[in-house]
Coordinates of C-alpha atoms in Angstrom, one line a residue:
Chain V
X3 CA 96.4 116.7 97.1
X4 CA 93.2 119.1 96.5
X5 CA 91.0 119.9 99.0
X6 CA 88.2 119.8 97.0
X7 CA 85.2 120.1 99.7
X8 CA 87.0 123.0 100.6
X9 CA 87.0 124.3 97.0
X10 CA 83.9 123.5 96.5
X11 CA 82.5 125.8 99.7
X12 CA 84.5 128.8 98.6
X13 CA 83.1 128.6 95.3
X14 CA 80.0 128.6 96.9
X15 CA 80.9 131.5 98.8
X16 CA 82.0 133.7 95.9
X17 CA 79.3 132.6 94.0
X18 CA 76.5 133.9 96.9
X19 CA 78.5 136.9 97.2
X20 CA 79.0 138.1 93.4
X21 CA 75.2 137.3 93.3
X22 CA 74.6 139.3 96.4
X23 CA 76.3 142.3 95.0
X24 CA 74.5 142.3 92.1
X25 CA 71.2 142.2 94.2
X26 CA 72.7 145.3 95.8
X27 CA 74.2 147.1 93.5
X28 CA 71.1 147.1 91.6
X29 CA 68.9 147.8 94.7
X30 CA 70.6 151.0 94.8
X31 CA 70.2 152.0 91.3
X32 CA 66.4 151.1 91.9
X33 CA 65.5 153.3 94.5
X34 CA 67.2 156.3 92.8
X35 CA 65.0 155.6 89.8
X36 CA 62.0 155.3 91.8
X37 CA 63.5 158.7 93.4
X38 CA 63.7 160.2 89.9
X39 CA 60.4 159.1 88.5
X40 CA 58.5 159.4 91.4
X41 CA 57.7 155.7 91.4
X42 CA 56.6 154.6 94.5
X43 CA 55.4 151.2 93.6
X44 CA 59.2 150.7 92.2
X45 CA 60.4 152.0 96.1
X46 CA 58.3 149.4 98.0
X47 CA 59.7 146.8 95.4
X48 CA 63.5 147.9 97.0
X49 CA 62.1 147.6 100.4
X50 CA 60.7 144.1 99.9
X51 CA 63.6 142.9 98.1
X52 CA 65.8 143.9 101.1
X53 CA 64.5 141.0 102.7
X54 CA 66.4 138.9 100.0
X55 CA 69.6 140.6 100.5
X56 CA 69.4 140.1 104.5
X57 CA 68.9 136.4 103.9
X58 CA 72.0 136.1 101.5
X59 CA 74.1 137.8 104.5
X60 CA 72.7 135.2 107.5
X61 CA 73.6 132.2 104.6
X62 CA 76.7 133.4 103.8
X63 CA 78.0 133.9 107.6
X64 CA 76.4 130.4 108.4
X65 CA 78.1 128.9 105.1
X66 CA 81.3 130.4 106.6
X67 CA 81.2 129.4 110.4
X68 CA 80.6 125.9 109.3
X69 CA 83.7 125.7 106.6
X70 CA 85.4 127.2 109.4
X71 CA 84.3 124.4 111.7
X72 CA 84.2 121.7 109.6
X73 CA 87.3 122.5 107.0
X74 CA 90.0 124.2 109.3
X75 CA 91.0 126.6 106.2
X76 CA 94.6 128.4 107.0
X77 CA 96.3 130.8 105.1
X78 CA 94.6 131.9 101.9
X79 CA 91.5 129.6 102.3
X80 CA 91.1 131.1 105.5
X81 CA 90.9 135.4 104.5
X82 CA 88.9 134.4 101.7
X83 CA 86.4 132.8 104.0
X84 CA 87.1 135.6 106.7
X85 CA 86.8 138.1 104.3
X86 CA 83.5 136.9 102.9
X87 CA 81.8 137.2 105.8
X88 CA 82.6 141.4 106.5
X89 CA 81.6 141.6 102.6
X90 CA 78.5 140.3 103.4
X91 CA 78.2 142.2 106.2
X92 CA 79.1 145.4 104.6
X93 CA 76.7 144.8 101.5
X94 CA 73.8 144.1 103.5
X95 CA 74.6 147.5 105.1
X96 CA 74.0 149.1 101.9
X97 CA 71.2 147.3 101.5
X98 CA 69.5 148.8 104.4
X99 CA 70.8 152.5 102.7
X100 CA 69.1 151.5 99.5
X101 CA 66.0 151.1 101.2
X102 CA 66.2 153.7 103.4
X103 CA 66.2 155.8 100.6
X104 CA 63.4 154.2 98.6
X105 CA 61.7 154.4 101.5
X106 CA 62.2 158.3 101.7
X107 CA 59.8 158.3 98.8
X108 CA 57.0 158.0 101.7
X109 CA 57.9 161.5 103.3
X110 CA 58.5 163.4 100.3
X111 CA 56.1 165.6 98.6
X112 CA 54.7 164.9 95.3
X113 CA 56.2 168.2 93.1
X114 CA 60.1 167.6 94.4
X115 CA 62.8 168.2 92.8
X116 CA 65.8 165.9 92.7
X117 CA 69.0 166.9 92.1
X118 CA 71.4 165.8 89.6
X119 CA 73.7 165.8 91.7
X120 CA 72.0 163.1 93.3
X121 CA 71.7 160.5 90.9
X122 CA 74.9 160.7 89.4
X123 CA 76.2 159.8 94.0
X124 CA 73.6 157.1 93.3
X125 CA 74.9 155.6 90.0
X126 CA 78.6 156.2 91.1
X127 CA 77.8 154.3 94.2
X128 CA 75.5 151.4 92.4
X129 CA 79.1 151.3 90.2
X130 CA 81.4 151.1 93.5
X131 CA 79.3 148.0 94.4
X132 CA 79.7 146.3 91.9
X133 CA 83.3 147.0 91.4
X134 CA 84.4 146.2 94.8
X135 CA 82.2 142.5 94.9
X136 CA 84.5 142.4 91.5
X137 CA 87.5 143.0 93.5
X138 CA 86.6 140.5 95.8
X139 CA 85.4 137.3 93.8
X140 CA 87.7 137.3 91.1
X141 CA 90.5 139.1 92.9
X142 CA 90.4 142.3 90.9
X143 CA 93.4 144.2 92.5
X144 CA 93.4 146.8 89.5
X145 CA 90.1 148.2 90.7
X146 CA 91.3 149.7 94.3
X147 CA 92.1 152.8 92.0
X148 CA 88.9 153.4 89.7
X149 CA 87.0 152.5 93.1
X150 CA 89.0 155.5 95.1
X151 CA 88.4 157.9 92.5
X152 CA 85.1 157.0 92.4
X153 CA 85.0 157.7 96.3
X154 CA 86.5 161.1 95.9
X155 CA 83.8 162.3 93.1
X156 CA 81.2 161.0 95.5
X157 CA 82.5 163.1 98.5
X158 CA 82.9 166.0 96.0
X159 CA 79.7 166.0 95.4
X160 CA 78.1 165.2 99.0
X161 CA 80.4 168.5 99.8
X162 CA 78.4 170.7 97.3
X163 CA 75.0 169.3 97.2
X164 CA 74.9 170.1 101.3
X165 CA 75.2 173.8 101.0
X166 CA 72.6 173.8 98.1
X167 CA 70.2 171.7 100.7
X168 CA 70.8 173.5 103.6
X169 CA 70.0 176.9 101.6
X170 CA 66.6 175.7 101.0
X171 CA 66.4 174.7 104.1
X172 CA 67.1 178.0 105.3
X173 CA 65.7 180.6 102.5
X174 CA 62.0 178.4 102.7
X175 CA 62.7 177.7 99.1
X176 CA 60.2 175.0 98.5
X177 CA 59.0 172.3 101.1
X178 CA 61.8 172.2 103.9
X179 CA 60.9 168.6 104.9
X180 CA 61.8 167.9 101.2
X181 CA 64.7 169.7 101.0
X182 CA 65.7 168.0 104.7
X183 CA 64.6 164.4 103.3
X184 CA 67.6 164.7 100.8
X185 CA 69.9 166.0 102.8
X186 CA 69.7 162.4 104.5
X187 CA 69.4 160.9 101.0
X188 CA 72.3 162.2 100.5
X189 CA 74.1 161.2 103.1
X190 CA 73.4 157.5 102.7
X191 CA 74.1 157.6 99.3
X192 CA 77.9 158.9 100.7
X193 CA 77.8 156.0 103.4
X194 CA 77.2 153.5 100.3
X195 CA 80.5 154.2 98.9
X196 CA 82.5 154.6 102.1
X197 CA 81.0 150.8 102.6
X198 CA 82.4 150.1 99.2
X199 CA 85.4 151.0 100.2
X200 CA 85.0 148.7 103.1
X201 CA 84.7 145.8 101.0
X202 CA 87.6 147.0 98.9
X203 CA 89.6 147.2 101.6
X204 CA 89.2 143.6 102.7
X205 CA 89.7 142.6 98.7
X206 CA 92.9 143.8 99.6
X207 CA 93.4 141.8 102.6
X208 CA 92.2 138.5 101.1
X209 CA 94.7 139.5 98.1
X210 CA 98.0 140.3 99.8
X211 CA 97.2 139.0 103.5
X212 CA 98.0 142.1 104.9
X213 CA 95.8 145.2 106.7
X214 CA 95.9 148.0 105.0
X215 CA 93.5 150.7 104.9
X216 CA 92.7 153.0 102.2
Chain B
X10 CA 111.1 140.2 124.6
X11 CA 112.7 136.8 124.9
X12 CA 116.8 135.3 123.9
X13 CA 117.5 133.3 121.4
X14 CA 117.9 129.8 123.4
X15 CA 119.3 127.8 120.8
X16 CA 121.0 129.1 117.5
X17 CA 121.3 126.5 114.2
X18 CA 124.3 127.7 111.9
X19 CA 124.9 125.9 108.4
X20 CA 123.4 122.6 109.9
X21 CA 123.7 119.8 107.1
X22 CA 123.4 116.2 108.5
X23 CA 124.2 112.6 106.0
X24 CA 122.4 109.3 106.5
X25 CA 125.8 107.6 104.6
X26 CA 125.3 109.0 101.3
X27 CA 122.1 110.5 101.8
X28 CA 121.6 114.0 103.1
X29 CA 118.7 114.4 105.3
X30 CA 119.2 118.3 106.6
X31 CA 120.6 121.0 104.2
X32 CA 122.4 124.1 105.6
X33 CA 119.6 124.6 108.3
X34 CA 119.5 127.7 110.1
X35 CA 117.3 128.8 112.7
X36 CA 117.1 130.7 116.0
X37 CA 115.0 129.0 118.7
X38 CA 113.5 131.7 121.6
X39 CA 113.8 131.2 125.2
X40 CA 110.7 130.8 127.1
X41 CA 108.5 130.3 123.5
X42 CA 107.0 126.8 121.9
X43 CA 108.6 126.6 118.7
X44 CA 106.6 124.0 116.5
X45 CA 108.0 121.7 113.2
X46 CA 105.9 120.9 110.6
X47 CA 106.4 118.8 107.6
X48 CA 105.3 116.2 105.1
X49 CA 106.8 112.8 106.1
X50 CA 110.8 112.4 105.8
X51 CA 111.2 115.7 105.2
X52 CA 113.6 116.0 107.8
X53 CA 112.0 117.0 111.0
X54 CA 112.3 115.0 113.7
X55 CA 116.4 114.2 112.3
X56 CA 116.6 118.3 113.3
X57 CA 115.0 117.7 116.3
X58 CA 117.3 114.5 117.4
X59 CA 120.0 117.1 116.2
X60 CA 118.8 118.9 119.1
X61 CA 120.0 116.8 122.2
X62 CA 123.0 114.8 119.8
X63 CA 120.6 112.1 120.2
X64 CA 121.7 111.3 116.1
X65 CA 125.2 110.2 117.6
X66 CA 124.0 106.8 118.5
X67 CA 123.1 106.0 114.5
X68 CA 125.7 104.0 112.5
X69 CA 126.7 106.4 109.6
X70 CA 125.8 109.6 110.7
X71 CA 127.8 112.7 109.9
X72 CA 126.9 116.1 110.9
X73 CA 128.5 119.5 110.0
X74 CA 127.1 123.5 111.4
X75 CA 126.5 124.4 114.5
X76 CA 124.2 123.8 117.2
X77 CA 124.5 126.8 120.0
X78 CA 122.6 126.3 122.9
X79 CA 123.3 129.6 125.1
X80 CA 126.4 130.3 123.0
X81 CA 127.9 127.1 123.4
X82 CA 128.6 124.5 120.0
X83 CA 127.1 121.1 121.6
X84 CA 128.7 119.4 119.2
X85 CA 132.2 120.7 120.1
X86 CA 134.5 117.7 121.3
X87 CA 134.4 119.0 124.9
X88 CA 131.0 118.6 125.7
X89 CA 129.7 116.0 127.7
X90 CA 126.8 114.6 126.4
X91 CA 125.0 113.0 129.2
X92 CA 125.4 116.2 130.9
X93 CA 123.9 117.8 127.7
X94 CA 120.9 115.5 127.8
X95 CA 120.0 116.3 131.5
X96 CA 119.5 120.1 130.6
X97 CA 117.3 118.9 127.3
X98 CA 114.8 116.7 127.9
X99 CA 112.6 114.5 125.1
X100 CA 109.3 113.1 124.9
X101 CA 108.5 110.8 121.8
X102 CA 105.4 109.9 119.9
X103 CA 104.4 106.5 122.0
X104 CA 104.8 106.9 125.9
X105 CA 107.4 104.9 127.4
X106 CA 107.0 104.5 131.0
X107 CA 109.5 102.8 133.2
X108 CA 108.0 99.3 134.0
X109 CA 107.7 100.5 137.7
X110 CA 105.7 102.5 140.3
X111 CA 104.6 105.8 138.9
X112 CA 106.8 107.2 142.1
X113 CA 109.8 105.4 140.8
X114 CA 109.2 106.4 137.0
X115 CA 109.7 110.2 138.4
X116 CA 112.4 109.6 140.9
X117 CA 114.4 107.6 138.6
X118 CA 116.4 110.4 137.1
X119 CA 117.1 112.7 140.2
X120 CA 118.7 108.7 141.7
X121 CA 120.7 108.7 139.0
X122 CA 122.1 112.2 139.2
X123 CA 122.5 111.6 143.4
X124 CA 119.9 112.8 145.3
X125 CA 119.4 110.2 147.6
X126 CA 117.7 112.5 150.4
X127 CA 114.2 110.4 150.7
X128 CA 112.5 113.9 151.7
X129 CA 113.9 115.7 148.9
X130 CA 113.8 112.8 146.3
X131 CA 109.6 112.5 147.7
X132 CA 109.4 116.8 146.9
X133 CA 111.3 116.7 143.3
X134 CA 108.6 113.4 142.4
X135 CA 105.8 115.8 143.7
X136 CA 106.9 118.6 141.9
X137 CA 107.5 117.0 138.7
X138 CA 104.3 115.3 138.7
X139 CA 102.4 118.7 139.7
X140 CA 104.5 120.2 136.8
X141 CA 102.4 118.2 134.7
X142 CA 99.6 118.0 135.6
X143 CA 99.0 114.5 136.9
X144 CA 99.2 115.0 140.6
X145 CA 95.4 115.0 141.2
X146 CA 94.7 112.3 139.3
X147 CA 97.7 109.9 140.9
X148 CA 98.6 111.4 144.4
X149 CA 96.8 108.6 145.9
X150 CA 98.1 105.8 144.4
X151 CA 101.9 106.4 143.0
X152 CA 102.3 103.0 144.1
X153 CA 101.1 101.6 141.7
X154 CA 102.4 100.4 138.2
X155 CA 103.1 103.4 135.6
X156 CA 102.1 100.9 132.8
X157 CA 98.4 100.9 134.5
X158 CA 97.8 104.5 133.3
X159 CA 96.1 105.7 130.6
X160 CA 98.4 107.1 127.5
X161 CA 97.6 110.2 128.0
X162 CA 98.0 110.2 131.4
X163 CA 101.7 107.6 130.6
X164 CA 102.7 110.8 128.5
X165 CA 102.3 113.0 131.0
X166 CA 104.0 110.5 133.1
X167 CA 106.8 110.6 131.0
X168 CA 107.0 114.7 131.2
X169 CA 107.0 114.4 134.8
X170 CA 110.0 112.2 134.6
X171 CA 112.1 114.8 132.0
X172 CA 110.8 117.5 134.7
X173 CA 112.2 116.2 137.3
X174 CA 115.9 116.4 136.3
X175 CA 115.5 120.3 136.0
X176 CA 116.2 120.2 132.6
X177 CA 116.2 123.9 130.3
X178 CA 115.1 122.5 126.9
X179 CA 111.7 120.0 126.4
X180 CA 111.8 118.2 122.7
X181 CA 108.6 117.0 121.7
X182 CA 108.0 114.9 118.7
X183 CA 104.9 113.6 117.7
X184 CA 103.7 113.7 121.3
X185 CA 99.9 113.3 121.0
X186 CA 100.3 110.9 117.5
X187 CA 98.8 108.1 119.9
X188 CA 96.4 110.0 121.9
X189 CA 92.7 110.7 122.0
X190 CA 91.6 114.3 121.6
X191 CA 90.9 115.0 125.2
X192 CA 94.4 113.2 126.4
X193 CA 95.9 115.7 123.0
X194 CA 94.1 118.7 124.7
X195 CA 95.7 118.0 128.3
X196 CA 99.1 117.9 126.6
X197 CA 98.7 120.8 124.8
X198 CA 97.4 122.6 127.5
X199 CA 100.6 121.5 129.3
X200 CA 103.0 122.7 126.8
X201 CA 101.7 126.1 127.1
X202 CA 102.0 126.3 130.6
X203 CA 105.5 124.7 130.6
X204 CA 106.8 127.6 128.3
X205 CA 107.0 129.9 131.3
X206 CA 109.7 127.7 132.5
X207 CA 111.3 126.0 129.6
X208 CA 112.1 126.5 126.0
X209 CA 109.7 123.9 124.0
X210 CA 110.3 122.5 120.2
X211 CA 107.5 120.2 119.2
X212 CA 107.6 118.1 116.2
X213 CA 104.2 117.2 114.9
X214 CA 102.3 116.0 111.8
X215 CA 98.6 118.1 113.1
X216 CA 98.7 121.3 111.6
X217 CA 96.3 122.4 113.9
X218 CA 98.2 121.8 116.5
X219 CA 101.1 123.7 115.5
X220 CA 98.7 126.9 115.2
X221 CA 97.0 125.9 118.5
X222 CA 100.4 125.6 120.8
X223 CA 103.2 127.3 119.3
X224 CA 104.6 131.3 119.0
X225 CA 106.9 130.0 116.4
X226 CA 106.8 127.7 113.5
X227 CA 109.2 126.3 110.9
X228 CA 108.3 124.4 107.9
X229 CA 110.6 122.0 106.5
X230 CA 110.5 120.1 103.2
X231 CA 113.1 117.5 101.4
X232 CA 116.0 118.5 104.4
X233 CA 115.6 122.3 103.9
X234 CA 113.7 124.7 106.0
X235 CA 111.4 126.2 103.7
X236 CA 110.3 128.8 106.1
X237 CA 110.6 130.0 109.7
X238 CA 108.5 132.9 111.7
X239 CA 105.5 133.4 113.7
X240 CA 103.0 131.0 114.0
X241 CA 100.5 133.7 113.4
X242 CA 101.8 135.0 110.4
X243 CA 103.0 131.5 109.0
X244 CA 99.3 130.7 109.6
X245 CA 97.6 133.6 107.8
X246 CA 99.7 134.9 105.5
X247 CA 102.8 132.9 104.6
X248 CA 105.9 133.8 102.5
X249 CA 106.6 131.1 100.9
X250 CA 104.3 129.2 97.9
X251 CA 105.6 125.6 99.3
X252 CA 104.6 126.3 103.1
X253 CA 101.0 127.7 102.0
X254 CA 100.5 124.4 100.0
X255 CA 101.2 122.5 102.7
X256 CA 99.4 123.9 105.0
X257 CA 96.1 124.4 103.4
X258 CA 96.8 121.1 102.3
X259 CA 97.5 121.2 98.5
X260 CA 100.7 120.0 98.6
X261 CA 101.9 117.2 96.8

């Protein structure tokens, strides 16, 4: 006997939250390029776009409430539809970052120098996004691995970027509100893959029905 | 942490040549609602009858295993079964109300049993009807006939009446099957209230209502018992690739 309204709302589900991620994980790979090149135009496009990510996160939740109310799912059904709801959550958190950091364009000096350091957290973390949705939506249990190393390179490299920051922070080396605008850069940039990790971590749960944190 | 009320050992029970249970083992908790769920003729309510012997009275019948309630085999040939029946009290699918006052309905068992004391007869009807939760909406009129209730208010009747004989055990099966979903919610309601006092097994066909009112919950399919365990767990994650169809409703 399928339940195929029931189905049919989880594929719904999956469906907004693969396209969600994609919105997101490309959000963040867009403000870093607007970062690299300086492209302010490209930054106010992330901040705009935000507004599209924050509405896939209220339809999702309402979308879920009401299979909740109206389908009773148990079991399975049930931490898939659970689950989808803290993914949304979570990716519209890194949504904000993405903007955040686009928007940190605004307070930055023309003439700044961005390190590489930088854009390789921001690709690794556009790539942690994407990988964890993955994990999600089609079940992916194989990625908890590539997405933890992934983590630790990005908090390698939040560890050694600091000191560099803080230096010119310190020594006067160039503008210090630069130098202090990505420090914060940074550190959203290392919040976007701990929320990766988030939604990893409830992949896991929907997977084996258990809580386990990574 | 609570006993183990009732232990099932190896119980296999025949309908002639038909089995209907299949080496069925399970430990039921004191004090806890333990809930049976299962597509039709899959052999829950013959366990529950199993419960209480109350599968004696059908032509054909043979039973093997154990049924332990505090230790004891019930189905040893030294156990008295009426005696058996006053400490496990049952409450079916359709209410069946004595056709007499609602007083009488209650006070029927303790009569039988001997208390003749009007005073103390008037407390154990009073109790019993407290117990479940009728009293404010009869106390004036217990009078009158039972059959001029409402079902829901007939079924609690009817747990009034097994309350009244003190008994240790309440079977359930199907007990809201023919009741609207406010009469359902009282019941429910009542069942977890009654665990405090008495170990529960409930029968039912509502899903929902397994997860809503019982600690416990075994799934039984074709005579076997698939899977037994927390209701919680056997609601979110279960073992078992049968029990997870059935109850996200794929099965069959």
């Amino acid at each position: 006997m399928p339940r195929k309204a029931l189905d049919r709302e989880m594929e719904k589900v999956k469906r907004d939250i693969m396209e969600m991620t994609e919105l997101v994980s490309k959000a963040v790979l867009k403000a870093i390029a607007a970062l690299e090149k300086n492209d302010r135009d490209l930054a106010r496009k992330v901040g705009i776009e935000d507004d599209l990510i924050n509405e896939y996160e209220t339809q999702i939740k309402k979308r879920s409430i009401q299979t909740i109310a109206l389908q009773q799912p148990v079991a399975k059904d049930l931490r898939i539809i659970s689950v989808s709801m803290d993914v949304a959550y979570n990716l519209e958190r890194i949504g904000d970052f993405a903007r955040d950091i686009a928007m940190s364009l605004e307070y930055i000096d023309d003439g700044y120098v961005i390190l590489e350091e930088i854009t390789k957290m921001g690709k690794l973390g556009a790539q942690m996004v994407r990988d964890a949705g993955d994990a999600f939506v089609n079940e992916r249990k194989e990625k908890i691995d590539t997405i933890m190393q992934m983590e630790d390179e990005v908090d390698k490299i939040y560890k050694s970027v600091f000191p560099i920051l803080k230096k010119s922070v310190e020594g006067g080396e160039g503008k210090c509100s630069n130098a202090l605008n990505l420090i914060l850069i940074s550190k959203f940039l290392e919040r976007i893959a701990d929320h990766s990790v988030n939604i990893t971590n409830r992949a896991m749960y929907e997977i084996y029905g258990k809580e386990e944190y990574l | 942490m609570s006993m183990e009320k009732i232990i099932v050992r190896e119980l296999n029970l025949w309908y002639g040549e038909k089995q209907a249970l299949e080496d069925v083992n399970m430990q039921i908790r004191e004090n806890r609602v333990t809930a049976l769920i299962g597509p039709s003729g899959c052999g829950k309510s013959t366990f529950i009858r199993c419960l209480n012997r109350m599968n004696d009275r059908i032509e054909g019948v043979r039973i093997t295993g154990k049924v332990e309630i505090d230790g004891k085999n019930i189905y040893d040939k030294d156990v008295d079964v009426v005696a058996l029946r006053k400490r496990i009290g049952m409450l079916f699918q359709k209410p069946n109300p004595f056709p007499m006052s609602i007083y009488d309905n209650v006070a029927y068992g303790p009569r039988i049993h001997g208390t003749g004391d009007k005073k103390k007869l008037r407390e154990i009807v009073e109790d019993g009807i407290r117990g479940a939760a009728l009293w404010d909406e009869v106390s004036d009129r217990l009078e009158t006939n039972a059959l001029d209730l409402s079902g829901g208010q007939q079924q609690r009747l009817c747990i009034a009446r097994t309350l009244a004989v003190k008994p240790e055990i309440i079977l359930f099966d199907e007990p809201c099957s023919a009741l609207d979903p406010i009469a359902t919610g009282k019941i429910e309601e009542l069942i977890h209230d009654l665990k405090r006092e008495y170990t529960i097994v409930i029968v039912t066909h509502n899903m929902q209502q397994a997860a809503r009112v019982s600690d416990y919950t075994g799934y039984f399919l074709l005579g076997e018992m698939i899977e037994f365990g927390k209701t919680k767990k056997l609601f979110e994650n279960p073992h078992k690739k049968e029990t997870e169809d059935y109850i996200t409703g794929r099965f069959g």
